[in-house]
Coordinates of C-alpha atoms and ligand atoms in Angstrom, one line a residue:
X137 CA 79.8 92.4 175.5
X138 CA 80.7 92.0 172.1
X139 CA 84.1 90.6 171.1
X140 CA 86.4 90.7 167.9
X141 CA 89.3 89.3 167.7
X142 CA 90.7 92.2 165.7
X143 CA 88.4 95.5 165.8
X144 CA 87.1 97.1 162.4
X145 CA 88.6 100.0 161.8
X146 CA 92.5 98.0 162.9
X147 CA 91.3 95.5 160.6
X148 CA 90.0 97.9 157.5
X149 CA 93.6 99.7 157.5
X150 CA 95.0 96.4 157.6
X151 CA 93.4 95.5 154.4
X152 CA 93.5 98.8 153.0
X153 CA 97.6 98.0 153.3
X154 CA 97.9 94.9 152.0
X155 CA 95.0 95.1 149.2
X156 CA 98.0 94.9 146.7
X157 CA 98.0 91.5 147.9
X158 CA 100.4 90.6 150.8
X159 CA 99.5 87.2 151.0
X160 CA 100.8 86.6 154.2
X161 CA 98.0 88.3 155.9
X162 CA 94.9 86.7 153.6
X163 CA 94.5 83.9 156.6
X164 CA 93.1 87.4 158.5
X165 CA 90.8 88.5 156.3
X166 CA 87.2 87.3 156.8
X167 CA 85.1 85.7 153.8
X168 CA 82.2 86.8 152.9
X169 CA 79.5 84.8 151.9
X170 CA 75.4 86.1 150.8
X171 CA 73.5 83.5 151.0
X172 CA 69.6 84.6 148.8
X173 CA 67.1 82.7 148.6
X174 CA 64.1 83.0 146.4
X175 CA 60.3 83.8 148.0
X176 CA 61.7 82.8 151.2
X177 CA 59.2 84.2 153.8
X178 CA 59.8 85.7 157.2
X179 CA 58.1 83.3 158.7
X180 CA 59.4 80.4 156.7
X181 CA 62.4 79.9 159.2
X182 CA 61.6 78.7 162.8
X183 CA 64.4 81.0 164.0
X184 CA 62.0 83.9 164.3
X185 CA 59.1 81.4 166.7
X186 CA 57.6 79.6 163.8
X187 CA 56.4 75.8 165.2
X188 CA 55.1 75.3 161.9
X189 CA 58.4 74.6 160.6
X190 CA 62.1 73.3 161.3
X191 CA 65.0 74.7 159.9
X192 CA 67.4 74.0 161.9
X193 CA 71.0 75.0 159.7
X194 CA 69.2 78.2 158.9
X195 CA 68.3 78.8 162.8
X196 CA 71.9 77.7 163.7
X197 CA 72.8 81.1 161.4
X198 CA 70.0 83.3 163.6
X199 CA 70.9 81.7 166.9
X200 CA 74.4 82.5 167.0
X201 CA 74.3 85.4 164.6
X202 CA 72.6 88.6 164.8
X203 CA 69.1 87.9 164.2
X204 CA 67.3 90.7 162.0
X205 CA 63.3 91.8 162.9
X206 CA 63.2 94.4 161.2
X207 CA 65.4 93.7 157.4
X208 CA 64.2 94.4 154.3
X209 CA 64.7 93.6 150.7
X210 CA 64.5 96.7 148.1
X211 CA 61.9 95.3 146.1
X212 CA 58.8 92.6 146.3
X213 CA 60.4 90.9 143.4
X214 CA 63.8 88.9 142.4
X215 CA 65.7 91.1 139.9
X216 CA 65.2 94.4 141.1
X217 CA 65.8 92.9 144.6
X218 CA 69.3 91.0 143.4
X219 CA 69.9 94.5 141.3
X220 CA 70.1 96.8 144.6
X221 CA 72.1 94.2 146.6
X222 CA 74.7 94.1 143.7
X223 CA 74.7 98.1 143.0
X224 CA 73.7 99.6 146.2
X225 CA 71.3 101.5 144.1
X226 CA 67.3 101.7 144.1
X227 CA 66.1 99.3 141.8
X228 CA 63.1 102.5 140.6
X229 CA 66.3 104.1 139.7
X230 CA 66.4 102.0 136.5
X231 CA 63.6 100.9 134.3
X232 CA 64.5 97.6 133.1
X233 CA 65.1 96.5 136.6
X234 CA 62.0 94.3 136.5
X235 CA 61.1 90.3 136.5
X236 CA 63.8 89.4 133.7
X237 CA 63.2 86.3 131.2
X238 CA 66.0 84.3 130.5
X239 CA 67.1 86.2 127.3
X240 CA 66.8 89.4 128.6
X241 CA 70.1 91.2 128.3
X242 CA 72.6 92.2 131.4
X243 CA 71.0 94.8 133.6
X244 CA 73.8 96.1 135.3
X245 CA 76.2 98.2 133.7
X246 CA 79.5 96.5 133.2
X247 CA 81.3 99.4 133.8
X248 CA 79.1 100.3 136.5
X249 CA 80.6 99.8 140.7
X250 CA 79.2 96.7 141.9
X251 CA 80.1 94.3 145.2
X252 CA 81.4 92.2 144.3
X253 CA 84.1 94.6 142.0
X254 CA 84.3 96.5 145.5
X255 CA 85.3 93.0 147.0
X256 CA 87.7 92.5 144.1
X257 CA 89.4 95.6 144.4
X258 CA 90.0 95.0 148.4
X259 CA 91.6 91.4 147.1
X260 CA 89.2 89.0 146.8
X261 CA 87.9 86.2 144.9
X262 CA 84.4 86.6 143.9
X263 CA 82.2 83.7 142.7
X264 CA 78.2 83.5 142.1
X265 CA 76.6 80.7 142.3
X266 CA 72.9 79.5 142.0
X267 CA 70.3 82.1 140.7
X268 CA 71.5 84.9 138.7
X269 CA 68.0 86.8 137.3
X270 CA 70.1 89.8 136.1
X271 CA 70.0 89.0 132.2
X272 CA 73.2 88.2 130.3
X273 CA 74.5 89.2 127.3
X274 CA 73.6 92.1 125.2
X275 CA 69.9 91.1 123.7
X276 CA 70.8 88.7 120.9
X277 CA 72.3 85.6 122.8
X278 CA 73.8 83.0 121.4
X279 CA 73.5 80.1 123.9
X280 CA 76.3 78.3 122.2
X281 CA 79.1 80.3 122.5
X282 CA 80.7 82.3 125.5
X283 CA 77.6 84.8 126.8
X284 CA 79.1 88.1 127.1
X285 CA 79.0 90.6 129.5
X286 CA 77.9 88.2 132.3
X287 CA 78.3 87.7 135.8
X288 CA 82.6 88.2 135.0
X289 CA 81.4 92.0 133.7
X290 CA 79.8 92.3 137.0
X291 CA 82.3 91.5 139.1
X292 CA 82.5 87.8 140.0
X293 CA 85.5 85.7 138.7
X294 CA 83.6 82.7 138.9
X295 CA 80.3 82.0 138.4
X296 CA 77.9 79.0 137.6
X297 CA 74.2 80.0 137.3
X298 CA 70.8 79.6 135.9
X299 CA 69.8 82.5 133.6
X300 CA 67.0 83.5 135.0
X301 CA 64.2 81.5 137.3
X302 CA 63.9 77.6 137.3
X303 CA 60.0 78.3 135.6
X304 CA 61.9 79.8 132.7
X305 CA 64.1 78.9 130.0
X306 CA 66.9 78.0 129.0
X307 CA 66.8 75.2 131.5
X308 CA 70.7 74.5 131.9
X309 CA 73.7 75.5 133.9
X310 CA 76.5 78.5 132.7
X311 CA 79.9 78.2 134.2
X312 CA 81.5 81.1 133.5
X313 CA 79.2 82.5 130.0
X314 CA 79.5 78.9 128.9
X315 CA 76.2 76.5 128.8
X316 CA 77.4 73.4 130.6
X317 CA 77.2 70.4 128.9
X318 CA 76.1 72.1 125.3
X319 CA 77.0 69.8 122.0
X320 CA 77.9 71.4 119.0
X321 CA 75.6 68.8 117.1
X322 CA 72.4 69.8 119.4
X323 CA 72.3 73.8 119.4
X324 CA 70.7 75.8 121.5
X325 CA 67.8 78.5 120.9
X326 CA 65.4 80.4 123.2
X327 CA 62.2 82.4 121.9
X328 CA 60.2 84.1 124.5
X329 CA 57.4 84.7 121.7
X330 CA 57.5 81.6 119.1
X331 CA 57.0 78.0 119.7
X332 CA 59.9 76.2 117.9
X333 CA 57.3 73.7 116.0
X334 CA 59.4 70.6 116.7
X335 CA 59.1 71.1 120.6
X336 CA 56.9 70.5 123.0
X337 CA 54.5 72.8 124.3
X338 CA 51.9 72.4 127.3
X339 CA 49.1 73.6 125.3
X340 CA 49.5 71.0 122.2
X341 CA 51.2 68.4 124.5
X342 CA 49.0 68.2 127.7
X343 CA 50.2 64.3 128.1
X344 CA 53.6 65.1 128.5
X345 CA 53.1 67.8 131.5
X346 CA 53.3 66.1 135.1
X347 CA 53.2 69.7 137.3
X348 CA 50.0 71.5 135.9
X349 CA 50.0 75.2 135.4
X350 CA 47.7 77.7 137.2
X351 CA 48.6 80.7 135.5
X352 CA 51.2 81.2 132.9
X353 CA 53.8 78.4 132.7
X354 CA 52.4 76.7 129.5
X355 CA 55.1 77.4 126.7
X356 CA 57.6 74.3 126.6
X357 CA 57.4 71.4 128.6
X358 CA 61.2 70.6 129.7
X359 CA 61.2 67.2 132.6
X360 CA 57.5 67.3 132.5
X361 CA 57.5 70.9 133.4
X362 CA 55.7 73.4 131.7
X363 CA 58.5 76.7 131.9
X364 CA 57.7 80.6 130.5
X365 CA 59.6 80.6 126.8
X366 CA 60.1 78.6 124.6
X367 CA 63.5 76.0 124.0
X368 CA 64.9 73.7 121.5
X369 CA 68.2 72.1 121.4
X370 CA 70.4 71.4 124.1
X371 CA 69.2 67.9 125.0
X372 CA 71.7 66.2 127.0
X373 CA 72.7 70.1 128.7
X374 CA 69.0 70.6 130.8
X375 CA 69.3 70.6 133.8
X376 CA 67.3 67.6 136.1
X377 CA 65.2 70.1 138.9
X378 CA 65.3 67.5 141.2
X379 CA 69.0 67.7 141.5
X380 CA 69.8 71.6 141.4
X381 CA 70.0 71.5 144.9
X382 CA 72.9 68.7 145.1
X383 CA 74.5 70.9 141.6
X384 CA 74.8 73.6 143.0
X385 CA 75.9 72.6 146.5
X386 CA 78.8 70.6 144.9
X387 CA 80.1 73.8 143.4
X388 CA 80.0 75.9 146.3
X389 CA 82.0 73.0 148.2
X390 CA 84.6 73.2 144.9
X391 CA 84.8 76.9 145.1
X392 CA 85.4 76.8 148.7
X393 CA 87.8 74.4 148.5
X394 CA 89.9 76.1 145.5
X395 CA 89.8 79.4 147.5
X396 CA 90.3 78.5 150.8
X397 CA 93.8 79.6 151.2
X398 CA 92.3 83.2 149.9
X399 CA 90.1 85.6 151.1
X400 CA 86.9 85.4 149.0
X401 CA 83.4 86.7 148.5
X402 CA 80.8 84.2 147.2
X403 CA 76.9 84.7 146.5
X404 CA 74.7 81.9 146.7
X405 CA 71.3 82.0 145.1
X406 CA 69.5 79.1 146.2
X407 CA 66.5 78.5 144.2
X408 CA 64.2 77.4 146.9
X409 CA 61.5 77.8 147.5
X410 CA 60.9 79.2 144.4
X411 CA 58.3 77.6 141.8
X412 CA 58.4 74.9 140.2
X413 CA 58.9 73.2 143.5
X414 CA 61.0 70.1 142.6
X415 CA 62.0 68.6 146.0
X416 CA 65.3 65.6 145.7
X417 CA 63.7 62.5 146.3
X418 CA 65.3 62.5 149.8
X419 CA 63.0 65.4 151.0
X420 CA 59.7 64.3 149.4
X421 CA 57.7 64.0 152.6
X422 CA 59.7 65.9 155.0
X423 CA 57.3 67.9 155.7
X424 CA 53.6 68.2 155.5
X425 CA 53.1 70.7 153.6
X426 CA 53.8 69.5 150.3
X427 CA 56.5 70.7 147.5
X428 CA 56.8 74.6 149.2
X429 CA 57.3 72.8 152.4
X430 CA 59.5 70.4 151.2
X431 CA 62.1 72.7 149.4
X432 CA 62.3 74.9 152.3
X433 CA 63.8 71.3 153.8
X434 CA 66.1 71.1 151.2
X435 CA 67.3 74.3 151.4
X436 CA 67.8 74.2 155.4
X437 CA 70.2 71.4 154.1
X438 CA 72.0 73.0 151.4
X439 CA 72.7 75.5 154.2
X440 CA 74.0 72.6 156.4
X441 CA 76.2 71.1 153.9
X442 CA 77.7 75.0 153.1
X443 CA 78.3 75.0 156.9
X444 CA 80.1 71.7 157.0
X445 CA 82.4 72.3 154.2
X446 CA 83.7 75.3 156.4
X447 CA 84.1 74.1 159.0
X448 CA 86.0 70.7 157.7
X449 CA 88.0 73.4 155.9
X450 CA 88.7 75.3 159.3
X451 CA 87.3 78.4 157.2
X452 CA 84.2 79.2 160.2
X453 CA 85.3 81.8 162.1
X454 CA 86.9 83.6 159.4
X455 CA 83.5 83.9 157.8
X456 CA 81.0 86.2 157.7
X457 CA 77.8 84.7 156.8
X458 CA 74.7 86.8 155.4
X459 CA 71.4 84.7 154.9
X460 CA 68.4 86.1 153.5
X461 CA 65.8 86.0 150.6
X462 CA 65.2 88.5 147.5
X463 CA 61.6 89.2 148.4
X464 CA 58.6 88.0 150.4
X465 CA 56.3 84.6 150.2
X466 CA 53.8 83.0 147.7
X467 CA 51.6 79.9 147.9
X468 CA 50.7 79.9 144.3
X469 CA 52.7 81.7 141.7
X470 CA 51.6 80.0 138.7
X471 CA 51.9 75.8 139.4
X472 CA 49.3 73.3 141.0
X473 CA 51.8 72.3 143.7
X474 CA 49.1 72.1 146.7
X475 CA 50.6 74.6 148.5
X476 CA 47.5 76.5 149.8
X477 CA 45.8 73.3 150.3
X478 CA 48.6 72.0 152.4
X479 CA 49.4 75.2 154.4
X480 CA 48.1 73.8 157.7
X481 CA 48.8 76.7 160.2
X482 CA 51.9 77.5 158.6
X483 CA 51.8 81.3 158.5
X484 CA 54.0 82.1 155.8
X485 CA 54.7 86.2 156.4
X486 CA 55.1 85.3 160.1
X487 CA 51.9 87.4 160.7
X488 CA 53.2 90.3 158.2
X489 CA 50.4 91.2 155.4
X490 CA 50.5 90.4 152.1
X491 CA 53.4 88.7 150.1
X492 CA 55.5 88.5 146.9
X493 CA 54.2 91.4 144.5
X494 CA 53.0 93.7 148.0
X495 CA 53.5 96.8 148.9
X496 CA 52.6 95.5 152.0
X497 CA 55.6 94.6 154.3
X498 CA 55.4 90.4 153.1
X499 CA 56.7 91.8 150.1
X500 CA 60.0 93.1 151.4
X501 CA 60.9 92.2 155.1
X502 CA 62.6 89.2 154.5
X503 CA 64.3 86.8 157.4
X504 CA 68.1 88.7 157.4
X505 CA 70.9 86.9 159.7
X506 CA 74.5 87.8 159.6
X507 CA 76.5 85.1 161.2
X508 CA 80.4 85.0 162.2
X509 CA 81.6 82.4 164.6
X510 CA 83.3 83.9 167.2
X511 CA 83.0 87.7 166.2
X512 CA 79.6 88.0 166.8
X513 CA 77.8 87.9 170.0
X514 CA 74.7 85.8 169.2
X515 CA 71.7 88.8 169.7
X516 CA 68.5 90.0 168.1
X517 CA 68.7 93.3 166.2
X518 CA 65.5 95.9 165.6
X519 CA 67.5 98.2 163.5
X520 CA 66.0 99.1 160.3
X521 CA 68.2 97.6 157.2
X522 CA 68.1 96.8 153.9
X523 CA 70.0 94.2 151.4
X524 CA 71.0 97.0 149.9
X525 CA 73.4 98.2 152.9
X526 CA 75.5 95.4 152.6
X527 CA 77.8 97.2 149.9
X528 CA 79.0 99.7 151.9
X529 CA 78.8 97.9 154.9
X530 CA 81.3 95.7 153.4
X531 CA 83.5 98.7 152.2
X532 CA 83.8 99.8 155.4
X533 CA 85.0 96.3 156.7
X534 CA 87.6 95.5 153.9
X535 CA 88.9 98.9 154.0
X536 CA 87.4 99.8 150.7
X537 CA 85.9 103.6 150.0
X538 CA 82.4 104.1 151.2
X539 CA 80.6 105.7 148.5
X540 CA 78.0 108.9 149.3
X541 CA 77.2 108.2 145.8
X542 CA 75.0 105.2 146.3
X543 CA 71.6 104.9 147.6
X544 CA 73.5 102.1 150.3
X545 CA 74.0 103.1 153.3
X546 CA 77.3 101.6 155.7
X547 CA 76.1 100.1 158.7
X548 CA 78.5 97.8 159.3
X549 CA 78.1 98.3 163.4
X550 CA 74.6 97.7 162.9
X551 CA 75.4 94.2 160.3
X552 CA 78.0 93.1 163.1
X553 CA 75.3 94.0 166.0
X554 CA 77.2 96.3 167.7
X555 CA 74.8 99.0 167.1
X556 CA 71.6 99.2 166.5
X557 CA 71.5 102.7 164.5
X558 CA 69.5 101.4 161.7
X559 CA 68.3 103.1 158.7
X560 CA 65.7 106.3 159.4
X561 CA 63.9 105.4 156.1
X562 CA 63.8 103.3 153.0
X563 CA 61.9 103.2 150.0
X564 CA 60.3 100.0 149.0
X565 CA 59.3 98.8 145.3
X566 CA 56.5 96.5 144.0
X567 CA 55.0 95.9 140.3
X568 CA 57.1 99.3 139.4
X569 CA 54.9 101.0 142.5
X570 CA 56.7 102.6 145.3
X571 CA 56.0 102.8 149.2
X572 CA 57.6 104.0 152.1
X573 CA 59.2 103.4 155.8
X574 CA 60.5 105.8 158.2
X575 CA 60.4 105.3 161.7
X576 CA 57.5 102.8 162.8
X577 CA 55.6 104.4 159.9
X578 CA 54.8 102.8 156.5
X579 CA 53.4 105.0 154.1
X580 CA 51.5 103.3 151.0
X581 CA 50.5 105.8 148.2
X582 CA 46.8 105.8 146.3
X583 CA 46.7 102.9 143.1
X584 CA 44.6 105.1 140.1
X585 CA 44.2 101.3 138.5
X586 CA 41.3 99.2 138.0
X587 CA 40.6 97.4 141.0
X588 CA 43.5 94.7 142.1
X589 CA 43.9 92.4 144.8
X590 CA 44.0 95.5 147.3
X591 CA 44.5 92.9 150.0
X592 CA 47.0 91.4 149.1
X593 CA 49.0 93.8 147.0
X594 CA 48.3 96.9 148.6
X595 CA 46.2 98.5 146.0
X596 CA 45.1 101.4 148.1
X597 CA 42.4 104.0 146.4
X598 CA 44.0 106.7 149.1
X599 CA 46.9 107.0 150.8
X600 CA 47.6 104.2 153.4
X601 CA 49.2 104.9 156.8
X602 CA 50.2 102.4 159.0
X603 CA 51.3 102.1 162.6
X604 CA 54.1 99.5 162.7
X605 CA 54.6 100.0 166.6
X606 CA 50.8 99.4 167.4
X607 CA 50.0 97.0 164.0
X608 CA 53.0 94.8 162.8
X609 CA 50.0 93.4 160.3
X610 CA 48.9 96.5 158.6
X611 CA 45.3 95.6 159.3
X612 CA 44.1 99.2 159.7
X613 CA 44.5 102.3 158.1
X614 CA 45.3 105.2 160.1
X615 CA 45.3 108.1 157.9
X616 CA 42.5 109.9 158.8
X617 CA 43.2 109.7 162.3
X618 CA 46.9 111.1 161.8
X619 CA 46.8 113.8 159.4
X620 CA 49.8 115.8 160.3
X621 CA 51.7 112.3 160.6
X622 CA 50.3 111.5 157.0
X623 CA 51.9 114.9 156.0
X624 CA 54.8 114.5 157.3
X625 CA 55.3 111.2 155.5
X626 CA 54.2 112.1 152.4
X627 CA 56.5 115.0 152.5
X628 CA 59.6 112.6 153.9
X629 CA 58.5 110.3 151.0
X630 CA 58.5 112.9 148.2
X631 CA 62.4 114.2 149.2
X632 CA 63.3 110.2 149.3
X633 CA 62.2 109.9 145.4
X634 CA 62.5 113.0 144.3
X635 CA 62.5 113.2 140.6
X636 CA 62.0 109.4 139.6
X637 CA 58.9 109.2 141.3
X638 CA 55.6 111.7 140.9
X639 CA 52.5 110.1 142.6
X640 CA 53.2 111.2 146.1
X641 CA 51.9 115.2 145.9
Ligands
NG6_265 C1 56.0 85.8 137.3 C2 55.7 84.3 137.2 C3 56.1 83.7 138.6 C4 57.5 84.0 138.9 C5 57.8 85.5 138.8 C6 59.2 85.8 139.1 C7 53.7 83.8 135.9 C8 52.1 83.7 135.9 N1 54.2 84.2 137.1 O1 55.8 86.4 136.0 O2 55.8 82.3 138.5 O3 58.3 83.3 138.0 O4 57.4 86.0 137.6 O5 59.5 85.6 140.4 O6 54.3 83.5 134.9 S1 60.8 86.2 141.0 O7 60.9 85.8 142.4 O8 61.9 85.7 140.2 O9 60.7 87.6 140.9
CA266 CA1 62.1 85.8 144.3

């Protein structure tokens, strides 16, 4: 039996009656908090049977949550991933929703509906913090004044963020549009094209770089780190990797603390295990496995400490917890960090093939937990969902409208696992490619392209279909021997994309 202490639709009309603010009845209203992490892989948590790894915090989320199998991100990549969880829209919807640089301007429309304005409008305080990857500004930004449109035009009254990824610059923090820490004396400029000639730079100043590239990642050397783009200025503003985790934890603990007394959404992009991997000091060694393994230790802390702070702030069961990750695993994206070397039996995908960048399911289905002490019946959940979901899912609980308009879907029995009437389909992105799921079935279209890590990536010369039920790893191709299945799909898969889309005939 599941319990709530109040049931949804009694607690959506209450909120729907007091969103003009009756303050007496905030204590009722649950937080909300999305925890995302970056390349976090399905089988880089041991709540789903991984012996390779501890994560204990993150497994206390699973264990006494509802514990997703079957969750998926939108996309195989961060910002057309973080895109659809914030609009509720396919990220092949819009072109520019691709891996951003730092300079790139804001992606979302600032007029457009978002979650966290849908959270605002039901009366709550919204805050971002950690990785944003959703550009800022309009194109032309000036990194030393107040960077507008934002994360503000998107919905969050708070917000302190990196730009982009931690491999690309500007390496510093922005609280609220404003570049912590910057000195009028020591301005700040980004170039994604030109070296700034007084700078370093990983090819001309190979004795300054202490993490060497593999691929990319040798424009400007910032900590010893060789980033994407180039930076000058800003000296005493960069941020130290090692201590992101420990920055950004202290302002999640501020923000909960200045909005405890008010109901409030927050979105938590923790930067792990993303590359560069830059462990604290305190988890160099904690595993075996090297940097990747190491961060993944960190983060399971940074989860801890978030958990801590509610509870010392009596704030836990009047919280809804999501955790989850924008996109599938990678061993080496780009740094000599050992992480293939040091793997051991660690399976990162949790037996899923492929990765980051796949069309192949360890490039979307993501480890997905939704946790709230006390309202939740801990159980494990098979239902088809995606990030994207959450939007309306959300409406529906805070008594907000749920919009047919959106490519969301509300499932907010399913997210509270009450149900598990999932999703009958969902269409998946990677590298601007498209595949498909519906049912057990994954559909993966012909790639006309040279040939490219087929694999890996899912680079398929004719159509691939795939027996989930039978073959959780994809390993073999069952097209020919399910034609009118492979018709079927392809016909589900054409009506699912239907003008933004042409290579499924
Ligand atoms: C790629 C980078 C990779 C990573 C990725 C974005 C190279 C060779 N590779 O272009 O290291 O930064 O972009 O990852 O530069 S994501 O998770 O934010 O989408
Ligand atoms: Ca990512």
């Amino acid at each position: 039996m599941k319990k709530y202490a109040i049931s949804v639709p009694v607690l959506a009309a209450m909120m729907a009656s007091c969103a003009g603010g009756d303050k007496g009845d905030d204590a009722k209203r649950p937080n909300v908090i999305v925890i995302l992490c970056d390349d976090l892989g399905y089988g880089d948590v041991s709540a789903y049977g991984s012996k390779t790894i501890s994560t204990p915090n993150v497994d206390s989320l699973a264990h006494g949550g509802v514990c997703f199998n079957n969750a998926y991100a939108t996309s195989a990549t961060s910002t057309p991933s973080r895109y659809a969880l914030m609009t509720g829209m396919y990220p092949w919807k819009n072109e520019r929703a691709k891996i951003l640089n730092g300079d790139a301007p804001l992606l979302i429309d600032p007029d457009g509906y978002t979650l966290p304005k849908m959270m605002k409008n039901a009366g709550y305080v919204t805050g971002a913090i950690g990785k944003w990857h959703l550009g800022m500004g309009n194109g032309d930004v000036n990194w030393n004044e107040t960077i507008i449109p934002g994360a503000k035009e998107v919905g969050f009254d708070y917000s302190c963020v990196i730009a982009a990824t931690v491999d690309r610059v500007p390496t510093v923090y922005i609280e609220n549009g404003n570049v912590v820490g910057r000195e009028a004396d020591d301005p700040i400029y980004v170039d994604y094209n030109n070296k700034f000639d007084d700078e370093p730079n990983a090819l001309d100043n190979p004795e300054l770089v202490r993490m060497q590239w593999s691929c990319g990642h040798n424009q400007a050397v910032i900590n010893g780190i060789p980033r994407i783009g180039y930076m000058k200025g800003g000296k005493n503003a960069r941020w130290i990797d090692e201590d992101m985790a420990d920055y950004f934890v202290g302002k999640v603990k501020t923000f909960l603390n200045d909005n405890k007394d008010k109901p409030f959404f927050l979105y938590y992009g923790l930067h792990q295990p993303h590359v560069p991997r830059t462990p604290h000091q305190r988890f160099v060694g904690a595993t075996t496995m090297g940097p990747r393994g190491d961060v993944i230790a960190e983060l399971d802390w940074c989860v801890g400490e978030l958990m801590a702070e509610l509870r010392k702030l009596d704030l836990l069961d009047n919280t809804i917890i999501v955790f989850t990750s924008d996109n599938g695993p990678v061993l080496d994206d780009g740094y000599v960090d050992y992480a293939v070397e040091r793997l051991g039996n660690h399976q990162v995908t949790g037996g899923l093939r492929g990765g980051k960048y796949s069309l192949y399911d360890g490039g979307t289905h993501i480890p997905f937990f939704v946790y709230w002490k006390g309202h939740i019946e801990p159980t494990t959940s098979n239902a088809l969902v995606c990030q994207m979901d959450l939007l309306n899912s959300f409406a529906a609980l805070v008594g907000q409208p749920v919009r047919q308009d959106l490519d969301s879907k509300e499932m907010l029995d399913v997210f509270l696992g009450k149900s598990e009437n999932g999703r009958d389909e969902l269409v998946l992105e990677a590298a601007g490619r498209l595949c498909f799921r519906k049912g057990n079935w994954a559909l993966i279209p012909p790639y006309n392209g040279p040939e490219f890590r087929e694999t890996e990536l899912g680079n398929l010369k004719d159509f691939g279909l795939f027996d989930l039920s039978a073959d959780r790893g994809q390993t073999t191709n069952v097209a020919d021997q399910n034609p009118e299945k492979l018709e079927e799909m392809k016909l589900s898969m054409h009506e699912a994309v239907q003008n933004y889309y042409n290579a499924v005939k």
